[in-house]
XYZ file of C-alpha atoms in Angstrom:
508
model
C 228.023 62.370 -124.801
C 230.387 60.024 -127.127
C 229.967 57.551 -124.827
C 225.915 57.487 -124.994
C 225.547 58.336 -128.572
C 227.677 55.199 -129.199
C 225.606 52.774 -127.026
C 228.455 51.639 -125.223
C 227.577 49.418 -121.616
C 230.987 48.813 -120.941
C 232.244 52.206 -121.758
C 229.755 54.087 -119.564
C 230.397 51.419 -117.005
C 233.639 52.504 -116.843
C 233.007 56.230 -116.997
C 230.830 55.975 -113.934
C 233.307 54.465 -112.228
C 236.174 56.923 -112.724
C 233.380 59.373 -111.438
C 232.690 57.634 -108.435
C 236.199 57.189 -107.573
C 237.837 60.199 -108.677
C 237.617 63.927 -106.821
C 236.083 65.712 -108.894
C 232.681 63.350 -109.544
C 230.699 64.586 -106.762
C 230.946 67.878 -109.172
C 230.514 66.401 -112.316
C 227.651 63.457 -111.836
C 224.879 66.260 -111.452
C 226.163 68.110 -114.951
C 226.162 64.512 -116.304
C 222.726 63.764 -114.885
C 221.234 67.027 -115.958
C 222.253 66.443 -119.296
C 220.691 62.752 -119.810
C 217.872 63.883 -121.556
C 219.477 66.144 -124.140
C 221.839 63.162 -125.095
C 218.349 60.994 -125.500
C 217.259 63.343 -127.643
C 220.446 63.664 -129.828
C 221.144 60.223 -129.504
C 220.762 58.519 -132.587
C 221.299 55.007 -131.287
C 217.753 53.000 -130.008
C 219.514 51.435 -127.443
C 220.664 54.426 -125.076
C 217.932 53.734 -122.439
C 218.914 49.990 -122.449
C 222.254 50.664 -121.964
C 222.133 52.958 -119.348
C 219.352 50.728 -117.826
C 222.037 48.003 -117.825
C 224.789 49.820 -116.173
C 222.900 50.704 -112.821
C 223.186 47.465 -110.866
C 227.403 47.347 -112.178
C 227.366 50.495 -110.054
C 228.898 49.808 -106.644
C 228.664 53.283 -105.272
C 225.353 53.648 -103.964
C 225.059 57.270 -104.029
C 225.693 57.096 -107.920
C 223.281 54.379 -108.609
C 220.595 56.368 -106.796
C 221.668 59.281 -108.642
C 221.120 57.864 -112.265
C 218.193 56.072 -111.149
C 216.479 59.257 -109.738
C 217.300 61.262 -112.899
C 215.552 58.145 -115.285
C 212.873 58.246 -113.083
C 212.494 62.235 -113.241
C 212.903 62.236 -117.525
C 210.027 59.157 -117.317
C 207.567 61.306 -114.934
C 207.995 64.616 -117.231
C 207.170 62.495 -120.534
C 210.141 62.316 -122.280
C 210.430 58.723 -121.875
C 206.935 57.598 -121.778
C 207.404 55.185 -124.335
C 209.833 53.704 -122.296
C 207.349 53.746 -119.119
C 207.028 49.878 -118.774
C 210.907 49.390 -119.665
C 211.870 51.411 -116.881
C 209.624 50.200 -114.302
C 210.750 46.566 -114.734
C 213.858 47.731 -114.154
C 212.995 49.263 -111.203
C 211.008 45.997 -110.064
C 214.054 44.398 -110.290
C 216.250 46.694 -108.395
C 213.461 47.022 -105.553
C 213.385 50.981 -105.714
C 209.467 51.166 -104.477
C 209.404 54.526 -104.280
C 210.447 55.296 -107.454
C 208.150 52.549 -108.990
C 205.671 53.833 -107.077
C 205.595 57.593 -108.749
C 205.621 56.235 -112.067
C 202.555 54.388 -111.663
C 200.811 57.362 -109.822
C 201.776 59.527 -112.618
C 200.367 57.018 -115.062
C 196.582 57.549 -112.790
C 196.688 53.615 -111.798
C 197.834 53.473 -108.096
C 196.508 54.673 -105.935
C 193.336 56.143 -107.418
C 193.339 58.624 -110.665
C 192.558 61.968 -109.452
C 195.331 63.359 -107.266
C 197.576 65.450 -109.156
C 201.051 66.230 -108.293
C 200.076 69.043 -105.934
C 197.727 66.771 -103.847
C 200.193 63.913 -102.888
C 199.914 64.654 -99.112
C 196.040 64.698 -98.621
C 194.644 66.278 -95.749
C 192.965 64.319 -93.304
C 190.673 65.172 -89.949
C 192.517 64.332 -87.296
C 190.529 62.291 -84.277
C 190.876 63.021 -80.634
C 191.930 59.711 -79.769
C 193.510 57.845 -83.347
C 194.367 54.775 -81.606
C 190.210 54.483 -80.609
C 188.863 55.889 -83.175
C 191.048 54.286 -86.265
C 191.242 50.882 -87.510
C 194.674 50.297 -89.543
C 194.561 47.602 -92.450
C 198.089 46.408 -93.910
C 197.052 46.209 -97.512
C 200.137 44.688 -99.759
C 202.405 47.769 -99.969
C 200.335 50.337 -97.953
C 199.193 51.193 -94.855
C 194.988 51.762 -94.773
C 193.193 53.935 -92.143
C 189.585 53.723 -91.249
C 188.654 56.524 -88.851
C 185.256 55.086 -87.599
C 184.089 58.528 -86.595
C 183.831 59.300 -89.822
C 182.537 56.125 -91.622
C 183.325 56.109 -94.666
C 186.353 58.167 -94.766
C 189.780 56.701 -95.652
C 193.660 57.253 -95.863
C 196.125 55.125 -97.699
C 200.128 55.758 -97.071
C 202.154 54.504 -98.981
C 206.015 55.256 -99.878
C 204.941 57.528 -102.263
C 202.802 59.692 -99.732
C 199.267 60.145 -98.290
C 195.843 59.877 -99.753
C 192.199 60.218 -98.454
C 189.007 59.749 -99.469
C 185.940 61.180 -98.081
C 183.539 58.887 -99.963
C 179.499 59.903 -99.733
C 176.894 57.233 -100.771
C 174.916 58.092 -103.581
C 171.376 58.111 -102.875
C 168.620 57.248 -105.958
C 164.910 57.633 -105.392
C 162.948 54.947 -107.277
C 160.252 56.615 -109.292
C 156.907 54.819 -110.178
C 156.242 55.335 -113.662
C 152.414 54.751 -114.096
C 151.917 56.055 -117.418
C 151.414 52.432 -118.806
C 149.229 51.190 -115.874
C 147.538 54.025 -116.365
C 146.515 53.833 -120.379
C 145.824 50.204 -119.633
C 143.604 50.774 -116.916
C 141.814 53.574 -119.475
C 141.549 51.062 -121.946
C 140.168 48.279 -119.779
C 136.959 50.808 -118.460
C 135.990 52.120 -122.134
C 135.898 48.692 -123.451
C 137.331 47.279 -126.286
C 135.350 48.006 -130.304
C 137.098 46.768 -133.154
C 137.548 48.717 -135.658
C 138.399 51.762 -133.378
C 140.683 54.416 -134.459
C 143.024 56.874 -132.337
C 144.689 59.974 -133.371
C 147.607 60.792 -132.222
C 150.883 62.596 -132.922
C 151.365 60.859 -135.565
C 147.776 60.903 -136.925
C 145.217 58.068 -136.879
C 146.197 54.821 -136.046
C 144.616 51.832 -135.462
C 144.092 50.132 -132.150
C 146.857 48.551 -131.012
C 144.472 45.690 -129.731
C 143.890 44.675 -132.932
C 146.782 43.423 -133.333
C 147.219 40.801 -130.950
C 147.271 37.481 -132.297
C 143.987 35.270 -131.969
C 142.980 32.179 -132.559
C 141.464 32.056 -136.244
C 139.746 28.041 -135.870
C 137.611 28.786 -132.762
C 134.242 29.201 -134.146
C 131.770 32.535 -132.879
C 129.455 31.971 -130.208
C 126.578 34.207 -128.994
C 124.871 33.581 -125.484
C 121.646 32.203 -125.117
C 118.580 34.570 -125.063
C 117.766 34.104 -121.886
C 120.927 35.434 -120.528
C 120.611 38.306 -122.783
C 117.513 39.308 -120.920
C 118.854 38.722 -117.749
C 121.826 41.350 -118.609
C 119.635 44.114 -120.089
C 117.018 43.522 -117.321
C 119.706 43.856 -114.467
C 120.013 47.098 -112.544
C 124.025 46.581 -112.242
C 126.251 49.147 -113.498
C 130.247 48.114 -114.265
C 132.603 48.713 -111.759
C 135.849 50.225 -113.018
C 138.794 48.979 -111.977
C 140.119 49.070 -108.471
C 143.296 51.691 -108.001
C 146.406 50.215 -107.796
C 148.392 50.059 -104.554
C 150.421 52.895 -103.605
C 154.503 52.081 -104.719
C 156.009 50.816 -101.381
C 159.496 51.736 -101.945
C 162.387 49.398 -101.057
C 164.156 50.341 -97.460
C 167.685 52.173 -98.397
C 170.520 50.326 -96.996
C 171.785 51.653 -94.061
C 175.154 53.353 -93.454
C 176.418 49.787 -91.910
C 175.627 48.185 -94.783
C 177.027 49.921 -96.998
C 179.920 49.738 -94.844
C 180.276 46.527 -94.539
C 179.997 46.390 -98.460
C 182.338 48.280 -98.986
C 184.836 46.851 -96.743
C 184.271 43.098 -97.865
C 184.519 44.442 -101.606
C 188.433 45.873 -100.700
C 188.828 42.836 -98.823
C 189.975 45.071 -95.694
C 188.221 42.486 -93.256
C 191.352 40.039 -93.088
C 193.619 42.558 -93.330
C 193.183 44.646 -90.303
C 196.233 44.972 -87.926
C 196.637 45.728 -84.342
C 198.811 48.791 -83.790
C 200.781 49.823 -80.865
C 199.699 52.878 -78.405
C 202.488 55.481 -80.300
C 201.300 54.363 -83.479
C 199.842 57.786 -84.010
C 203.681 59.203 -83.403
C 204.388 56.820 -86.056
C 202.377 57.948 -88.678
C 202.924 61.414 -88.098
C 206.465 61.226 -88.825
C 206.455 59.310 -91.854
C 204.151 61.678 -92.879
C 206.823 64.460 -92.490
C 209.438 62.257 -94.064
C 209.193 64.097 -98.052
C 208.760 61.233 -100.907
C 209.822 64.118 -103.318
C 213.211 66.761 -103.008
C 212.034 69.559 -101.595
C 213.801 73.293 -102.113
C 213.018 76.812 -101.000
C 214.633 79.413 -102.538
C 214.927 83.334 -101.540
C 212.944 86.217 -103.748
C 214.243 89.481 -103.019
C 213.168 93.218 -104.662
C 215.373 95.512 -104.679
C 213.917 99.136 -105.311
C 216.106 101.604 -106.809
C 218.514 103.819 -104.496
C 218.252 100.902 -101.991
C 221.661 99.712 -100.436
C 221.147 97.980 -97.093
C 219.752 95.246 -95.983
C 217.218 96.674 -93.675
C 215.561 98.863 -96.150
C 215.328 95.939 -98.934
C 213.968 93.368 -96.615
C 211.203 96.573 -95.405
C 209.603 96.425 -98.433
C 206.132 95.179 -99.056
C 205.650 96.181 -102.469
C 206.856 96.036 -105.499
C 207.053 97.003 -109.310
C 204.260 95.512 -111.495
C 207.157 93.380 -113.740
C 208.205 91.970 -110.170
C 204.713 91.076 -109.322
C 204.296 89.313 -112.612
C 207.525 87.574 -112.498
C 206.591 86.286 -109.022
C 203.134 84.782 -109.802
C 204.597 83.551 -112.693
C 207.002 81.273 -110.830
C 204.499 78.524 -109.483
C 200.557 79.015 -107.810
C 199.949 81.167 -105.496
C 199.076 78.966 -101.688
C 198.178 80.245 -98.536
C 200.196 78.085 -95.588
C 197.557 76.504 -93.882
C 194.679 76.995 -95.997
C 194.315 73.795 -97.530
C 197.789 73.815 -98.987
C 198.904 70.424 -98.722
C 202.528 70.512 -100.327
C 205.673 71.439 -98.875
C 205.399 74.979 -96.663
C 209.181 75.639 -96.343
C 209.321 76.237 -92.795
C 206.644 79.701 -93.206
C 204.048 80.804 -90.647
C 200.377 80.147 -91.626
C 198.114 82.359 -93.283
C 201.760 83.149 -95.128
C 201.407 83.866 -99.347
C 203.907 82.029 -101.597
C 204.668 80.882 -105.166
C 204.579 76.676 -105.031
C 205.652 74.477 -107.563
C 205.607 71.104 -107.793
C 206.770 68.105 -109.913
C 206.208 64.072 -109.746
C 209.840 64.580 -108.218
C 210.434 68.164 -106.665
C 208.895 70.646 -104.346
C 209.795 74.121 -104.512
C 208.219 76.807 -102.336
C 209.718 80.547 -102.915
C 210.595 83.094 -99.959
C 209.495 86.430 -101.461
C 210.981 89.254 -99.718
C 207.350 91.514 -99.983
C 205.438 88.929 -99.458
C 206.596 87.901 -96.159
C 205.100 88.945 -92.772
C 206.505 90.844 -90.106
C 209.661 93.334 -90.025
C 212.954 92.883 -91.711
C 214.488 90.932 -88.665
C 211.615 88.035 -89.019
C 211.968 87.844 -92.741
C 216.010 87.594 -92.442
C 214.729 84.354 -90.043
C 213.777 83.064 -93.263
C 215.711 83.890 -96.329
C 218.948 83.774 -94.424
C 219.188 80.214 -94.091
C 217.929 79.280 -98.076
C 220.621 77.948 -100.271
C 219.917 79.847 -103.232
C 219.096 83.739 -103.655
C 217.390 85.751 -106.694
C 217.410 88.963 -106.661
C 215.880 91.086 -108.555
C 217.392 94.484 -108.625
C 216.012 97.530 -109.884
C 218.726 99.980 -108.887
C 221.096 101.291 -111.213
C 224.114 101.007 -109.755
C 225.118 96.132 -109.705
C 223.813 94.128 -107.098
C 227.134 93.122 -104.520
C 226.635 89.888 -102.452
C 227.955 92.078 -99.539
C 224.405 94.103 -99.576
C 223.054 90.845 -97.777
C 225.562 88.895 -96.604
C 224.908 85.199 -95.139
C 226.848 81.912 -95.021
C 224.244 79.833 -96.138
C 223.520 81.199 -99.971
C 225.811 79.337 -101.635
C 224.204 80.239 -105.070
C 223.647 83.847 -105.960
C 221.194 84.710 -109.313
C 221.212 88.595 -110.135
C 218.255 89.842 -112.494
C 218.756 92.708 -113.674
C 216.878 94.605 -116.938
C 218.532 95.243 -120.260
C 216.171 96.754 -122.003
C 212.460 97.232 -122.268
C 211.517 93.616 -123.052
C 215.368 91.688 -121.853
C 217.009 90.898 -118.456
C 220.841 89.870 -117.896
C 221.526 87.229 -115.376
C 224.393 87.455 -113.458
C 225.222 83.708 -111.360
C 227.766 83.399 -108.745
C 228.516 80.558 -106.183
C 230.591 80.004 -103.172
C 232.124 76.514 -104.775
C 232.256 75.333 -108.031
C 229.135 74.178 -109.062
C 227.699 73.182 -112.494
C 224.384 73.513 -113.143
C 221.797 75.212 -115.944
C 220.379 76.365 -118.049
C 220.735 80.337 -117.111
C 224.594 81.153 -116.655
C 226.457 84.277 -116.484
C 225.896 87.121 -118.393
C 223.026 85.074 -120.513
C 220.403 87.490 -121.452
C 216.774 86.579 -121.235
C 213.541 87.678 -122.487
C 210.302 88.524 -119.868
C 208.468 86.477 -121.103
C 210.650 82.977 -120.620
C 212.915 84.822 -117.609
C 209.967 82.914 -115.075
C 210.273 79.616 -116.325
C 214.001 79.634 -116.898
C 215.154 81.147 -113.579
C 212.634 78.297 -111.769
C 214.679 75.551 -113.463
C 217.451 77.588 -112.606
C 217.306 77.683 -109.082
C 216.300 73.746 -108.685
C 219.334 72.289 -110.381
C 221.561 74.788 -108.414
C 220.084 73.359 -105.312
C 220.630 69.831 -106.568
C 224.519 70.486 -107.329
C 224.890 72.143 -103.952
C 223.589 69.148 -102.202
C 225.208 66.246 -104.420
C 228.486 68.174 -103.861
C 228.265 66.729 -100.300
C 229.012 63.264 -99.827
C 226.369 62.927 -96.888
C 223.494 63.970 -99.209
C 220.792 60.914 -100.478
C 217.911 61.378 -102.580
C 214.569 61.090 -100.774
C 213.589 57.531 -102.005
C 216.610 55.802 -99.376
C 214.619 57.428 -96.082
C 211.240 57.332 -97.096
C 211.284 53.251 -98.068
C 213.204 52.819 -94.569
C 210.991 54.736 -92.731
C 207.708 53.142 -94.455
C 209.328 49.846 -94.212
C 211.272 49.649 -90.736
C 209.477 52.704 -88.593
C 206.199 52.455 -89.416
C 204.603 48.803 -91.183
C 206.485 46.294 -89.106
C 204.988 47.346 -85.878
C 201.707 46.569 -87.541
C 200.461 42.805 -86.357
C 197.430 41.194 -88.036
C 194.617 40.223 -85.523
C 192.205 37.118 -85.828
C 189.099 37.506 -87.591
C 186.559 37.708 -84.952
C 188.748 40.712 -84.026
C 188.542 42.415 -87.147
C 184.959 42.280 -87.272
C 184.439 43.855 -83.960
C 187.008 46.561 -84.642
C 185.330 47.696 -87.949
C 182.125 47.429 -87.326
C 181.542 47.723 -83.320
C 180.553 49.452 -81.209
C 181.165 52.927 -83.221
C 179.324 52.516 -86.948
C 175.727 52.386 -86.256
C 172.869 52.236 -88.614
């Protein structure tokens, strides 16, 4: 914290690199990380960001630099550095860290549309019988463009940062004839024109408005001869009123081709279309299971009171109302399967969970009553998650032994106080740091939700930086993007392209 508040680049240089070389850093750099924005906030010196900005690329260890870039990234995307949004994107520019770039424009509603929020970064798509037939693919700058020609005008854009589509509908305007002036004219053309001639309307009487259209003053009056006078009032002929006007032929709507084809040459996805190997749907399918963001699922468990074995806690399917309330307070409530687009944590469909999600993190919750099946299939399930709450309702403390596994390395204990406070009780396998509930803390209802959430992700995130083998999400997503999936993408010629966007499937 001296270090930052000071502004130092050389001294932070050089206190990343005792990190990344001594022992104990794998342990520390998350507690480090996970305090970076507090020490903005205290920081009294401008330059913090700049310095810190400065010190990535000295950073040899590419684990580390990842690390502090990630954790920039994830104080940029919750707004406490959004003055500092185009600062830390050239930076990223510079360092080539796509992904990360990438979210920070999302976030800011620019690329690649506004109008997905953080939920809906993995939009669902129909998938065709036959992709390779029924798809064109357009390599568009940094993102892969699909065109399933089925369905005309709907399209998917993948890009590092995940998958988008748009079902776009042309919007259809009838042209209305408006006769109401043809029609006075027309009235005033049979009766005749009288000068002098008043009108009352709304507004009371008003003069013609013939009267006041300009004339020429210097032409002298005429009057016909007699002779034709006679001939008029002698004549038998009657005036003919005007002849109807035509019926409105309305212009011919475009057809769904043209539009097509409009749309298309206005994207400029003509030049751009590729030709795509026969697997290319295997392709696509897993970089669309390779996660842009950290994902985590995390155990739920109720524990009713007199209840002291595992099979009787994991039997329940209901709980206390302040359980119920706690859980639904933890993210939204999604159905697996039913148009839940996010991260499903490995449940069945039809399955009920709390989801959360962040510009950078997933989280998807395994409650204990909410699960299907008997205690055996929900143990499938909670027993391999990394982190377990429990919330315990017995009077007699909560032992690990009750449900013993290998792979909960991170144990959180709720347990109530009072009427209106809960003590937390944390323990973990190794020593991990992590925040901001810690042993023995006591926490009111109505923040325990909210707390315990940001709880469980950071213990997750010091679990897995405590292993040397663990990378952020950004490293594997670019390479898959990059090496798996766009280079086996070839541009075709443009008589090609044509045919494949517009023949034989989109008719008018």
């Amino acid at each position: 914290m001296l270090v930052i508040q000071r502004g130092d680049s050389d001294l932070m240089s050089k206190m990343l690199c005792l990190l990344q070389n001594n022992r104990c850093g794998p342990s520390l750099m998350p507690l480090l990380c996970s305090c970076l924005e507090s020490l903005y906030k205290v920081s009294k010196n401008p330059n913090t960001l700049q310095m810190v900005l400065r010190t990535i690329p000295t950073l040899r260890d590419e684990r580390v630099r990842t690390e502090v870039q990630w954790t920039v990234a994830s104080l940029a995307l919750s707004h406490s550095l959004r003055n500092e949004l185009p600062q830390i994107t050239r930076a990223f520019l510079v360092d080539q860290q796509k992904l990360l770039e990438g979210a920070l424009l999302t976030m800011e509603g620019q690329f690649p549309l506004p109008g997905f929020n953080v939920s809906k970064w993995n939009s669902v798509e129909s998938t065709p019988t036959k992709p390779n037939e029924t798809q064109v693919f357009i390599q568009k700058d940094s993102a892969i463009i699909g065109v399933n020609k089925e369905q005309q005008l709907e399209v998917t854009s993948r890009t590092v940062i995940g998958r988008h589509c748009w079902v776009l509908e042309p919007h259809k305007a009838e042209r209305k004839e408006w006769r109401n002036v043809n029609a006075w004219l027309q009235k005033e053309a049979q009766r005749g024109r009288r000068s002098g001639r008043d009108s009352v309307g709304i507004l009371g009487a008003m003069d013609d408005p013939f009267d006041a259209l300009p004339r020429q003053s210097n032409v002298a009056p005429t009057t016909a001869p007699p002779e034709w006078m006679t001939i008029v009032e002698d004549s038998r002929r009657q005036p003919q009123p005007l002849k109807p006007l035509p019926p409105f032929a309305a212009k011919a709507a475009p057809s769904r081709l043209q539009e097509w084809r409009s749309f298309s040459a206005s994207l400029g996805f003509v030049p751009n279309v590729s030709e795509v190997p026969l697997n290319f749907s295997r392709d696509l399918k897993h970089l669309d299971q390779t996660c842009a963001r950290e994902v985590h699922k995390v155990a739920v468990i109720y524990v009713a009171d007199g209840q002291e074995d595992k099979q009787s806690i994991l039997s329940n399917t209901s709980a206390s109302p302040c359980f119920e309330r706690f859980v639904s307070e933890l993210g939204w409530q999604v159905r697996i399967g039913r148009g839940h687009e996010g991260y499903p944590g490995g449940l069945p469909y039809d399955t009920e969970a709390p989801y959360y999600a962040a510009p950078d993190t997933e989280l998807i919750f395994h409650v204990s009553t909410h699960l299907t099946g008997d205690a055996t299939q929900k143990w499938k399930h909670i027993g391999n998650d990394e982190v377990h709450v429990v919330w315990s309702e017995h009077s007699k403390p909560y032992r690990r032994e009750t449900i013993a596994t290998k792979f909960c390395d991170v144990l959180i204990v709720l347990e109530r106080a009072d009427a209106k406070m809960y003590r937390v009780r944390v323990e973990t396998v190794s020593a991990l740091e992590f925040g901001p509930l810690y042993d023995g803390a006591l926490v009111g209802s109505e923040e325990l939700a909210e707390l315990v959430r940001l709880t469980v992700i950071n213990a997750s995130r010091a679990y897995r930086l405590a292993h040397k083998n663990h990378v952020r999400p950004l490293r594997h997503r670019e390479h898959v993007f990059a090496h798996d999936t766009m280079r086996h993408m070839k541009k075709v010629r443009l008589s090609d392209a044509i045919n494949a966007l517009y023949i034989p499937t989109m008719t008018a």
